GROMACS .gro file of C-alpha atoms in nm:
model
  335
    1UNK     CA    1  14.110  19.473   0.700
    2UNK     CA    2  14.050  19.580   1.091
    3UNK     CA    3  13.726  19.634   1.178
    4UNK     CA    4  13.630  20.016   1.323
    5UNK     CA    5  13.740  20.066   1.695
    6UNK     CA    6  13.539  19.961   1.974
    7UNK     CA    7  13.489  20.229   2.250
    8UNK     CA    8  13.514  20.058   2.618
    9UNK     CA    9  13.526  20.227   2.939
   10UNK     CA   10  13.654  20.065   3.251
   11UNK     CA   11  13.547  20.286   3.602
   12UNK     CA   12  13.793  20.271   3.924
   13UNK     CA   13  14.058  20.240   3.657
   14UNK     CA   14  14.310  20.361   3.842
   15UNK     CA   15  14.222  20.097   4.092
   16UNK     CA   16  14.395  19.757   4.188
   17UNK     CA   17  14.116  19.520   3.943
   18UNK     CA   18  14.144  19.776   3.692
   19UNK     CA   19  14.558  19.699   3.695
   20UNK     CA   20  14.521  19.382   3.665
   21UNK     CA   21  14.250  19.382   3.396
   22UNK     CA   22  14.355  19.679   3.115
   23UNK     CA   23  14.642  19.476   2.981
   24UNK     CA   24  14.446  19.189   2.895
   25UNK     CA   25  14.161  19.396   2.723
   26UNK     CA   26  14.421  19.617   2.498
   27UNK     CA   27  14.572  19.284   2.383
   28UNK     CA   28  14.281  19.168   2.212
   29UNK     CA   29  14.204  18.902   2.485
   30UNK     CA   30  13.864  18.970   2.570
   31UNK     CA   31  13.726  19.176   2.207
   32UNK     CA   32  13.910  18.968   2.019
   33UNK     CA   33  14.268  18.969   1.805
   34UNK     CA   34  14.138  19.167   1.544
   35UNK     CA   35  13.944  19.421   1.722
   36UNK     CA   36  14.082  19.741   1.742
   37UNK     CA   37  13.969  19.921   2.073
   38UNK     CA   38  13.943  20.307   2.233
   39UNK     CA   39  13.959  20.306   2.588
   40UNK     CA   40  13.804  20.527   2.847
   41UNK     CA   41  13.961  20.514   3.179
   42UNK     CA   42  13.727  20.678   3.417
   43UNK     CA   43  13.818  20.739   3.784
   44UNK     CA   44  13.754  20.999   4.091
   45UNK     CA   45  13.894  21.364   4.079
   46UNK     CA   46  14.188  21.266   4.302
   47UNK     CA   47  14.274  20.970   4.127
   48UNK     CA   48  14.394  21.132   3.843
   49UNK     CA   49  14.733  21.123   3.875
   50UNK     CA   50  14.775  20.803   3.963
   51UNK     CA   51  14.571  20.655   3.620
   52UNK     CA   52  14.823  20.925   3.431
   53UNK     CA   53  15.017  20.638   3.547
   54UNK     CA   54  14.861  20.360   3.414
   55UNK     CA   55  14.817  20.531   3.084
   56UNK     CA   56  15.203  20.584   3.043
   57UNK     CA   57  15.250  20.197   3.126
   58UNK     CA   58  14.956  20.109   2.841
   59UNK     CA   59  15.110  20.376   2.595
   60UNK     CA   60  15.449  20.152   2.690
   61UNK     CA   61  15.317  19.832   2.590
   62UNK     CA   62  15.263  19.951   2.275
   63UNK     CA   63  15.051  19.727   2.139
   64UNK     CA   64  14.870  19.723   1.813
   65UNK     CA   65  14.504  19.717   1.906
   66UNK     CA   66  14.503  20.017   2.166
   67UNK     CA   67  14.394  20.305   1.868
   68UNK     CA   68  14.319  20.591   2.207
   69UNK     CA   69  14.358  20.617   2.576
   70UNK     CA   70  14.042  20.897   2.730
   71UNK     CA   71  14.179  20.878   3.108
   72UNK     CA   72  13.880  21.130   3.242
   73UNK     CA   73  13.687  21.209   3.567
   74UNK     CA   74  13.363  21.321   3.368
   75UNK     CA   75  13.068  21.097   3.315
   76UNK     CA   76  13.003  21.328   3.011
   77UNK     CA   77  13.380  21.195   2.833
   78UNK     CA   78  13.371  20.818   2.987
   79UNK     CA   79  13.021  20.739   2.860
   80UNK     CA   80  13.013  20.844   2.551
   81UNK     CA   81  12.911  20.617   2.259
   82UNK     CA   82  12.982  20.330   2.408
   83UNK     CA   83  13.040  19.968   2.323
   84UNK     CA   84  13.065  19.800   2.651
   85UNK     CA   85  13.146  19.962   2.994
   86UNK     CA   86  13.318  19.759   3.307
   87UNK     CA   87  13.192  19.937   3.579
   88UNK     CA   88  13.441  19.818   3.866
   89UNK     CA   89  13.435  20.142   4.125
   90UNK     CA   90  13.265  20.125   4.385
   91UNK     CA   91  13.238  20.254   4.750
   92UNK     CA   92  13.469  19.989   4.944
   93UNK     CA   93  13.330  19.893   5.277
   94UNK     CA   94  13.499  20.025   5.522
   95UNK     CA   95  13.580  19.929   5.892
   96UNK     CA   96  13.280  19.970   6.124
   97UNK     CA   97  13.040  20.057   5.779
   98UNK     CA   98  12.685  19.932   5.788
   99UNK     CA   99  12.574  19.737   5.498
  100UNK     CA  100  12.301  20.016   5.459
  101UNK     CA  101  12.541  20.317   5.446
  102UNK     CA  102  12.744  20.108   5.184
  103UNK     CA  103  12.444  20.052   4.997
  104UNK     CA  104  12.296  20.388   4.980
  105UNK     CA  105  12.687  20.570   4.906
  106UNK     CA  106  12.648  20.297   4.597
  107UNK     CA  107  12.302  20.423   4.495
  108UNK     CA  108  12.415  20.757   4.451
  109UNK     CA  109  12.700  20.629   4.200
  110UNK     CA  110  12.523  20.362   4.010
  111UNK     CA  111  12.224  20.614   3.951
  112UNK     CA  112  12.449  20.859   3.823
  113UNK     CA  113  12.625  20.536   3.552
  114UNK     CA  114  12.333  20.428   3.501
  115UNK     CA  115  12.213  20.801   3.392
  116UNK     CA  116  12.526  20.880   3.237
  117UNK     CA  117  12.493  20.526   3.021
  118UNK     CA  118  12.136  20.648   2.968
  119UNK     CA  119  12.281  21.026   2.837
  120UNK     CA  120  12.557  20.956   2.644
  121UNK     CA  121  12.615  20.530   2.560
  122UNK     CA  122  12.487  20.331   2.241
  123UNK     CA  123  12.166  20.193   2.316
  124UNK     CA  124  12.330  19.833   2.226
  125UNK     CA  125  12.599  19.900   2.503
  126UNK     CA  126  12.675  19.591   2.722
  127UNK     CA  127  12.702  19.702   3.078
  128UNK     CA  128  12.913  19.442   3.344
  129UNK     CA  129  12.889  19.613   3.695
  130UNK     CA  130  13.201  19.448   3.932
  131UNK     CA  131  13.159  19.710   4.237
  132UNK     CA  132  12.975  19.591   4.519
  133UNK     CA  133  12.717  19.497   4.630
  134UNK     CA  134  12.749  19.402   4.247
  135UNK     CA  135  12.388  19.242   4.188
  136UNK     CA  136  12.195  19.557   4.332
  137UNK     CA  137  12.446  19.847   4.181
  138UNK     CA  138  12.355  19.672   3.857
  139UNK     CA  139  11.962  19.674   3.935
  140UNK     CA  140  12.003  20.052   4.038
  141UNK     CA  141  12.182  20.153   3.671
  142UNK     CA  142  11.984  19.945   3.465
  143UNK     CA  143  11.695  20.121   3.635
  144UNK     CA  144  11.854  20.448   3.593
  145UNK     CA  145  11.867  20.366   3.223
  146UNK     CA  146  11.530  20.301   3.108
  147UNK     CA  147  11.593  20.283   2.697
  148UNK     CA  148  11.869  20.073   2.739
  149UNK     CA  149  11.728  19.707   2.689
  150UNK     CA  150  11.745  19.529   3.064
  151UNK     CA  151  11.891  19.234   2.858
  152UNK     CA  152  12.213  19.452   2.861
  153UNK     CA  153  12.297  19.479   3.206
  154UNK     CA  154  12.472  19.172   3.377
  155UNK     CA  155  12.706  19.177   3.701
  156UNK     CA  156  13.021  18.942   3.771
  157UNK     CA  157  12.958  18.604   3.917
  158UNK     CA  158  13.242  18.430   3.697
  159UNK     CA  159  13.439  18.475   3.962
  160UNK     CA  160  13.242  18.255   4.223
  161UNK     CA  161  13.121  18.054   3.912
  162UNK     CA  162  13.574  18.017   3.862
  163UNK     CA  163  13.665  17.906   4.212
  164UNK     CA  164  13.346  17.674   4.229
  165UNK     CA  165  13.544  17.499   3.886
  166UNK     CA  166  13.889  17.499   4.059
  167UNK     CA  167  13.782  17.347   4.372
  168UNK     CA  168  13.577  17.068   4.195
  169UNK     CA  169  13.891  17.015   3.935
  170UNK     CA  170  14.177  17.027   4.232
  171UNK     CA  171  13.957  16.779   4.448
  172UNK     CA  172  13.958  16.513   4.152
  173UNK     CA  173  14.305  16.600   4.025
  174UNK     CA  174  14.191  16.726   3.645
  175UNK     CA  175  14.261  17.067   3.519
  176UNK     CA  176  13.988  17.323   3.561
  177UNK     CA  177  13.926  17.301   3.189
  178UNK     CA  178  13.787  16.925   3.260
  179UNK     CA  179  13.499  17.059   3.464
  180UNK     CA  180  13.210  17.248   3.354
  181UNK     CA  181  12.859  17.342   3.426
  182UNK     CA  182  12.916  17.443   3.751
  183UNK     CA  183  12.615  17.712   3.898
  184UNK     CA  184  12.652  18.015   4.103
  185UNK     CA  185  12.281  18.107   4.207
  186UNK     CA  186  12.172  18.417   4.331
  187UNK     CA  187  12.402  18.732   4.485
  188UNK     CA  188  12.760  18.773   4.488
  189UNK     CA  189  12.759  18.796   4.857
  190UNK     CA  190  12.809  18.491   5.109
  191UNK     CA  191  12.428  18.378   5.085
  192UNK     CA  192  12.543  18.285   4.689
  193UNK     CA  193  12.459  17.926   4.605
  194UNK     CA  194  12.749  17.705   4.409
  195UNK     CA  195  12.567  17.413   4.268
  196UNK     CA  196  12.758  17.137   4.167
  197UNK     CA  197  12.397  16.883   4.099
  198UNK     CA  198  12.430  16.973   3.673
  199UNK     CA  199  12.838  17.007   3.697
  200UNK     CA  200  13.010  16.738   3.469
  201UNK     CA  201  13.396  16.603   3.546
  202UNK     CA  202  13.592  16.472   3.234
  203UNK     CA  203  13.791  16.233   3.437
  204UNK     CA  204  14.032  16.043   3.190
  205UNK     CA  205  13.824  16.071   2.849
  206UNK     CA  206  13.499  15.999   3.000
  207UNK     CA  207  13.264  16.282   3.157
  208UNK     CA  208  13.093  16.187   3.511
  209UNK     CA  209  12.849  16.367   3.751
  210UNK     CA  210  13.016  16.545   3.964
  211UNK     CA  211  12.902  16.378   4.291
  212UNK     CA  212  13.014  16.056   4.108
  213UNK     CA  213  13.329  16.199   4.026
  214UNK     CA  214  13.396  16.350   4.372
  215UNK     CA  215  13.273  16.055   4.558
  216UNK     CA  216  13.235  16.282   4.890
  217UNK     CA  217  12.872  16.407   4.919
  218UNK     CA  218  12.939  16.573   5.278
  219UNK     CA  219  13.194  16.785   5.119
  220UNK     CA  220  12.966  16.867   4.808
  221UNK     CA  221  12.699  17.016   5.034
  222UNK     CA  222  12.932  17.140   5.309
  223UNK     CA  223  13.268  17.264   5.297
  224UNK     CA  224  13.320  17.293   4.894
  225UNK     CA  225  12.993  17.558   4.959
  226UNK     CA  226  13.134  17.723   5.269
  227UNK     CA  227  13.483  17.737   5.065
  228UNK     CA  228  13.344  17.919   4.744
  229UNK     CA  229  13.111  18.135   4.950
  230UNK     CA  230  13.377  18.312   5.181
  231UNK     CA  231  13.682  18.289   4.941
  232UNK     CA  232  13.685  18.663   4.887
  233UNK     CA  233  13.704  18.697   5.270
  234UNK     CA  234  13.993  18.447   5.275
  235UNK     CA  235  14.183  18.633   5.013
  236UNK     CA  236  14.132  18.991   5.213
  237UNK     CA  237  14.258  18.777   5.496
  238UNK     CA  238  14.596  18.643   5.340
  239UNK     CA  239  14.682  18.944   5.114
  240UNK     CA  240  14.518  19.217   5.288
  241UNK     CA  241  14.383  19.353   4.988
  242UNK     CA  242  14.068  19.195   4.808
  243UNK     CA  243  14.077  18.973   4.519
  244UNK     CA  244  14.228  19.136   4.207
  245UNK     CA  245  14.423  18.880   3.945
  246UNK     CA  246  14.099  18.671   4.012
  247UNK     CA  247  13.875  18.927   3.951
  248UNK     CA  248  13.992  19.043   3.577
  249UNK     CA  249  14.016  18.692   3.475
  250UNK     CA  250  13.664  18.642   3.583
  251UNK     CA  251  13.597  18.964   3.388
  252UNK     CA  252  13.754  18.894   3.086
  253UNK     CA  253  13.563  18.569   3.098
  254UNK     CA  254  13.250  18.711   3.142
  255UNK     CA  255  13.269  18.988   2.846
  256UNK     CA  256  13.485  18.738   2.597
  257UNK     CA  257  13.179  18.521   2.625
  258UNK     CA  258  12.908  18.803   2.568
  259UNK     CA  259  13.097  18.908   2.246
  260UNK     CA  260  13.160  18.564   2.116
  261UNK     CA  261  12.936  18.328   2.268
  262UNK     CA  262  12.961  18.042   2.516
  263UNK     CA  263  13.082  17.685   2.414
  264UNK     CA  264  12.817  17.460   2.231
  265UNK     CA  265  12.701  17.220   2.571
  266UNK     CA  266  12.843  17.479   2.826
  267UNK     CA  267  12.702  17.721   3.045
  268UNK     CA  268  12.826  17.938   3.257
  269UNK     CA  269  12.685  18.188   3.549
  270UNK     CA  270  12.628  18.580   3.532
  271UNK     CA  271  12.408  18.808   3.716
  272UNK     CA  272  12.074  18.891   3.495
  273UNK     CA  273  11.787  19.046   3.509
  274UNK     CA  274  11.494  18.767   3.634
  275UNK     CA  275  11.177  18.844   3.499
  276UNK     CA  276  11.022  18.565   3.345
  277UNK     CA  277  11.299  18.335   3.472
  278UNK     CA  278  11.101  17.918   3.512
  279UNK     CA  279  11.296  17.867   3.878
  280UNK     CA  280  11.056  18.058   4.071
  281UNK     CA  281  11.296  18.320   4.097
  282UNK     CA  282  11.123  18.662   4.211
  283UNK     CA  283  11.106  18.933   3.958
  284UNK     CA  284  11.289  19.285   3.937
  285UNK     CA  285  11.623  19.158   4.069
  286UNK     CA  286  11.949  19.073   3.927
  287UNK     CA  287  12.010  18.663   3.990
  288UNK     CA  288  12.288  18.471   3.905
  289UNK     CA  289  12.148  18.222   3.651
  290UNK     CA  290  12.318  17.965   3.450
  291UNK     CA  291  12.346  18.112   3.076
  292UNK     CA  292  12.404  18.025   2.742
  293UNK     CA  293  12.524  18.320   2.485
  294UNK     CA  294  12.471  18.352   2.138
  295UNK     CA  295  12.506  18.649   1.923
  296UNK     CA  296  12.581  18.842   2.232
  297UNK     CA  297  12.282  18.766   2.351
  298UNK     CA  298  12.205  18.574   2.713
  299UNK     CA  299  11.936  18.303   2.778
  300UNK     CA  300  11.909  18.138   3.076
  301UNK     CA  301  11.951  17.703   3.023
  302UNK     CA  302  11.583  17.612   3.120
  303UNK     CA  303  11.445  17.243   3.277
  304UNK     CA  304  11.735  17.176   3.526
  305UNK     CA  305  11.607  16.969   3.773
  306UNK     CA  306  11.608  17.120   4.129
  307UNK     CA  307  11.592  16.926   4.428
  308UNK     CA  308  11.513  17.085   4.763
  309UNK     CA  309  11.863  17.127   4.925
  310UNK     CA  310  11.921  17.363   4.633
  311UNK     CA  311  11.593  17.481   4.628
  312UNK     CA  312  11.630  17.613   5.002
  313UNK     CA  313  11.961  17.784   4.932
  314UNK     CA  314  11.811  17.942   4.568
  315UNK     CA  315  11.571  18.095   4.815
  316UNK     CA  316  11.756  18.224   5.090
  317UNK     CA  317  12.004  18.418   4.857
  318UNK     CA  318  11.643  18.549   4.665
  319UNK     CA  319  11.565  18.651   4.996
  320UNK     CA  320  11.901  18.893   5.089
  321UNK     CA  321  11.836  19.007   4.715
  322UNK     CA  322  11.484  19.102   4.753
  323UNK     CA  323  11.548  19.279   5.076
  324UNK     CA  324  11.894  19.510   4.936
  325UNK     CA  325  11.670  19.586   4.653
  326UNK     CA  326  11.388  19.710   4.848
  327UNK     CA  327  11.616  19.948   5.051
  328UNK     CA  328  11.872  20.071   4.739
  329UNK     CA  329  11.517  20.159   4.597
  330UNK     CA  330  11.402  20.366   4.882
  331UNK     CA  331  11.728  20.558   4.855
  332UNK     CA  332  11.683  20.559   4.477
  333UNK     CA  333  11.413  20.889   4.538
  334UNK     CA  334  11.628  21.078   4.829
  335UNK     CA  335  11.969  21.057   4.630
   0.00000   0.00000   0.00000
């Protein structure tokens, strides 16, 4: 017996992520096998045709979890009674764009989401915002969205968190799957933090620290960081198009583990709200965090030992947080 359908909505569907990232939801890879789902493909006015395009390519998949396709441009349609939305449009940065007009064009849309959510979603809706700047779009919905439990916003850092892993496992020559506990801190943005200090290596049947594994503490605190923190830029770079394959994985990661838990001695790193957090981050912003997930519910792993290299870096990205929250909030009144 199938369980009732999920209802999911994916924004900027008709987008390049969004491509990359409906198959692998309608197969049952992130919900699960046996969980039937309804999806709601929301995208801009003159996107339209374009996602009637992606629906006729899901309808010709046919496979046996997809129950209903909603392609829509209405907030009213796309948000309602949802399970779990995948909010992955954004405004791009464009050439010669300051960081504050990008900002306050992505106030504007995350207020109206996070409204929207507020309007028409389940209350127990889990919310993972992709577009950037990812950590403060999700700060601006979940604010927009006042009875919807804070708990139930996040925003993608899997992605960092999932070229941190590679980078460790192709230095020591072990799959990715042999290292975990790897740390993003922080924002999604090149001030992030990877923090390899907790990271274990399963080097032939044995697990190892990852600076004993590596054996190169110069790269640890220099290049591997520099690496992780401009990969997106060295993607745009190569392919002239941002990060896309990379980015759905790193989704489905992130919202297979909220709906069926994390690995018992794993954690893994997701933007959540900070309040009360024990690392002295400040309150009111979204932080990457290590997590641990249970029940679809998020705590962050307490009594990791912090020296002050990381300490420093934890800070500086706090810092860039703190200060693209203060201005998205002044815009918050005047959009």
């Amino acid at each position: 017996m199938q369980s009732e359908p999920i209802r999911v909505l994916v924004t900027g569907a008709a987008g390049q992520i969004a491509y990359s990232l409906l198959f692998s939801i309608a197969k049952g890879d992130v919900f699960g096998k046996e969980q039937p789902i309804i999806l709601l493909l929301l995208d801009i006015t003159p996107m339209l045709p374009v996602l009637e395009g992606v629906v006729m390519e899901l309808q010709d998949c046919a496979l046996p979890l997809l129950r209903e396709i909603v392609p829509t441009d209405k907030e009213e349609v796309a948000f309602k009674d949802l399970d779990a939305a995948i909010l992955v449009g954004s405004m791009p940065r464009k050439e010669g764009m300051e960081r504050k007009d990008l900002l306050k064009a992505n106030v504007a849309i995350f207020k109206s989401q996070g409204a929207a959510l507020e309007k028409y979603a389940k209350k127990t809706v889990k919310v993972l915002v992709v577009g950037n700047p990812a950590n403060t779009n999700c700060l601006i919905a979940a604010k927009s969205a006042p009875s919807i439990p804070k708990e139930n916003f996040s925003c993608l850092t899997r992605l960092d968190h999932n070229r941190a892993r590679s980078q460790v496992a192709m230095r020591c020559g072990v799959p990715a799957t042999h290292v975990k506990n790897v740390i993003i801190w922080g924002n999604h943005s090149s001030t992030q933090y990877p923090d390899v200090h907790h990271c274990l290596v399963n080097m032939s049947g044995s697990e190892l620290a990852c600076f004993d594994a590596v054996k190169d503490d110069a790269w640890l605190k220099g290049d591997f960081i520099a690496t992780v923190q401009q990969r997106g830029a060295a993607v745009i770079k190569a392919r002239k198009l941002s990060s896309a394959m990379s980015a759905a994985k790193a989704i489905c990661d992130h919202m297979r583990d909220i709906w069926t838990g994390t690995p018992e001695g794993e954690f893994i790193s997701m933007g959540v709200y900070s309040s009360g957090n024990s690392y002295g981050v400040p309150e009111d912003l979204i932080y990457s965090f290590p997590v641990q997930i249970k029940d679809k519910s998020w705590k962050i792993v307490e009594g990791l030992a912090i020296n002050d290299f990381s300490r420093t870096k934890m800070d500086a990205t706090a810092a860039e947080l703190m200060e693209e929250r203060d201005t998205a909030v002044t815009f918050l009144s005047s959009v």
